[in-house]
Coordinates of C-alpha atoms and ligand atoms in Angstrom, one line a residue:
M223 CA 55.7 110.3 94.0
I224 CA 53.1 112.3 95.8
I225 CA 51.2 115.3 94.6
Q226 CA 49.4 117.4 97.1
I227 CA 46.5 118.5 95.3
D228 CA 46.1 122.0 97.1
R229 CA 49.8 123.0 96.0
I230 CA 48.7 122.6 92.3
P231 CA 48.8 126.2 91.3
W232 CA 46.2 127.3 88.4
E233 CA 49.1 127.2 85.7
G234 CA 49.8 123.7 86.7
L235 CA 52.8 122.1 88.6
D236 CA 56.1 120.2 87.4
V237 CA 56.5 117.3 88.9
H238 CA 60.0 116.0 88.0
G239 CA 61.8 113.4 90.5
E240 CA 62.9 109.6 90.5
L241 CA 61.2 106.6 91.7
P242 CA 63.6 104.1 93.2
A243 CA 64.3 100.9 91.2
A244 CA 62.8 99.1 93.8
V245 CA 59.0 99.9 93.3
M246 CA 59.3 97.9 90.0
E247 CA 60.0 94.8 92.0
L248 CA 61.8 93.3 89.3
E249 CA 64.1 90.9 91.3
N250 CA 61.3 88.9 92.5
E251 CA 59.6 88.6 88.7
T252 CA 62.6 87.2 86.6
D253 CA 66.1 86.7 86.2
H254 CA 66.2 88.4 82.8
I255 CA 65.8 91.9 83.7
R256 CA 67.8 93.7 86.1
T257 CA 68.2 97.2 87.2
R258 CA 69.1 99.5 90.1
A259 CA 68.3 102.7 88.3
P260 CA 65.5 104.9 89.1
I261 CA 62.5 105.5 87.2
V262 CA 63.1 109.4 86.1
C263 CA 59.8 111.3 85.7
R264 CA 59.0 114.5 84.2
L265 CA 55.7 115.2 84.4
H266 CA 53.4 118.2 84.8
A267 CA 49.9 118.4 86.6
R268 CA 47.2 120.3 86.1
I269 CA 43.4 120.9 87.8
V270 CA 40.3 120.6 85.6
A271 CA 37.5 121.1 87.2
H272 CA 37.6 118.3 89.8
E273 CA 40.2 116.1 88.1
V274 CA 43.9 116.4 88.2
L275 CA 45.3 115.9 84.6
V276 CA 49.1 114.6 85.1
R277 CA 50.9 114.1 81.5
G278 CA 54.6 113.8 81.0
S279 CA 57.3 111.2 80.0
L280 CA 58.6 108.5 82.2
S281 CA 62.2 106.6 81.6
V282 CA 64.7 104.0 83.2
K283 CA 67.9 102.7 82.6
I284 CA 67.0 98.6 82.5
R285 CA 69.7 95.5 82.0
F286 CA 68.1 93.2 80.2
S287 CA 69.2 89.8 79.0
C288 CA 69.0 89.4 75.4
S289 CA 65.7 87.0 74.1
R290 CA 68.3 85.8 71.2
C291 CA 72.1 85.7 72.8
G292 CA 71.2 85.6 76.5
E293 CA 74.0 88.4 77.4
F294 CA 73.0 91.0 79.6
F295 CA 72.8 94.7 78.0
T296 CA 71.7 98.1 79.2
T297 CA 69.2 100.3 77.4
T298 CA 67.2 103.1 78.5
I299 CA 63.1 102.6 78.4
H300 CA 61.1 105.6 77.5
E301 CA 57.4 106.0 77.8
P302 CA 56.9 109.6 76.4
D303 CA 53.2 110.0 76.7
F304 CA 52.4 109.0 80.6
Q305 CA 48.5 110.4 80.8
E306 CA 46.6 109.7 83.9
I307 CA 43.2 111.4 85.3
Y308 CA 42.6 111.6 89.0
P309 CA 39.3 112.7 90.1
F310 CA 39.0 114.3 93.4
S311 CA 36.5 115.7 95.6
D312 CA 38.5 116.9 98.5
P313 CA 41.3 119.6 97.4
H314 CA 43.3 118.4 100.3
E315 CA 43.7 115.0 99.3
T316 CA 47.1 113.6 98.3
L317 CA 48.0 111.6 94.9
D318 CA 50.2 109.1 95.0
L319 CA 51.2 108.3 91.3
T320 CA 53.6 105.5 92.2
C321 CA 51.7 102.6 91.0
D322 CA 50.6 104.3 87.5
V323 CA 54.1 105.0 87.1
R324 CA 55.4 101.9 87.7
E325 CA 52.5 100.0 85.3
S326 CA 53.2 102.8 82.5
I327 CA 57.0 102.2 82.3
M328 CA 56.7 98.3 82.6
L329 CA 54.3 98.3 80.0
A330 CA 57.1 100.1 77.7
F331 CA 59.5 97.3 78.1
P332 CA 60.0 95.0 74.9
S333 CA 58.7 91.4 75.4
F334 CA 61.7 90.0 73.5
P335 CA 64.8 92.4 74.4
R336 CA 67.8 92.5 71.8
C337 CA 71.0 93.4 72.6
E338 CA 71.2 94.5 68.8
K339 CA 68.9 94.5 66.0
T340 CA 71.3 92.7 64.3
C341 CA 72.0 90.1 67.1
G342 CA 73.4 86.9 65.6
G343 CA 71.9 84.8 68.7
L344 CA 73.5 81.9 69.9
C345 CA 74.2 78.8 67.3
P346 CA 71.7 76.4 68.0
R347 CA 74.0 73.2 67.6
C348 CA 76.8 74.4 69.5
G349 CA 75.4 77.1 71.4
T350 CA 78.3 79.7 70.3
N351 CA 77.9 83.1 70.6
L352 CA 77.6 84.3 66.8
N353 CA 78.2 87.9 67.9
R354 CA 81.6 87.1 68.9
S355 CA 82.7 84.4 66.8
S356 CA 81.9 81.9 64.2
C357 CA 81.6 78.3 64.6
A358 CA 82.0 75.5 62.0
C359 CA 78.2 74.2 62.2
S360 CA 76.9 76.4 59.2
E361 CA 80.1 74.8 57.2
S362 CA 78.9 71.3 57.9
P363 CA 75.1 71.0 58.4
R364 CA 75.8 67.8 60.4
D365 CA 74.7 67.7 63.9
D366 CA 78.0 67.1 66.0
R367 CA 76.2 65.0 68.6
W368 CA 75.6 62.5 66.0
A369 CA 79.2 62.4 65.0
A370 CA 80.4 60.1 68.1
L371 CA 77.5 57.6 66.9
D372 CA 79.5 57.2 63.5
L373 CA 82.5 55.4 65.3
I374 CA 79.8 52.7 66.5
P375 CA 79.8 50.8 63.3
D376 CA 76.5 49.0 64.0
R377 CA 74.6 52.6 64.1
Q378 CA 76.3 53.9 61.2
N379 CA 74.1 52.4 58.7
A380 CA 70.7 53.3 60.6
D381 CA 71.5 56.5 61.1
T382 CA 70.1 58.5 58.3
R383 CA 70.5 61.9 59.6
T384 CA 73.6 63.4 57.8
Ligands
LIG219 ZN1 71.9 89.4 71.7
LIG220 ZN1 77.9 76.2 65.9

């Protein structure tokens, strides 16, 4: 996303465009975030003295794996207040906004994404996705893994975990 400073008229310049998803380099960073969608930029550049002021909003569609249930879901991340100031000495310079746009949108990513605010997560005992079905664990507070030990007479009395 490049702006040529001498193309910015006095009233400012709308800079609407898209940056390819590849600039976020997500495929190298984590298995929990995926996207092929571009970052949509709706920016406005204005010259004030010897600075270019760029403001506007960014958004991108991202697939996260839910921090509770592990299922992938798609959500749109918005950064409504992108704002950067670029000082310049030569009006024939160009500005590349790519790094700042990338950083700004990625700071807006949630640390613990959730598919739904009410996501039930996985049962800590049997791993059932509690959004889809329920399991018997909550009815009997025992850990199923200990049930096998009950079949061994010697261990039965020693195991007080019920
Ligand atoms: Zn979830
Ligand atoms: Zn369970």
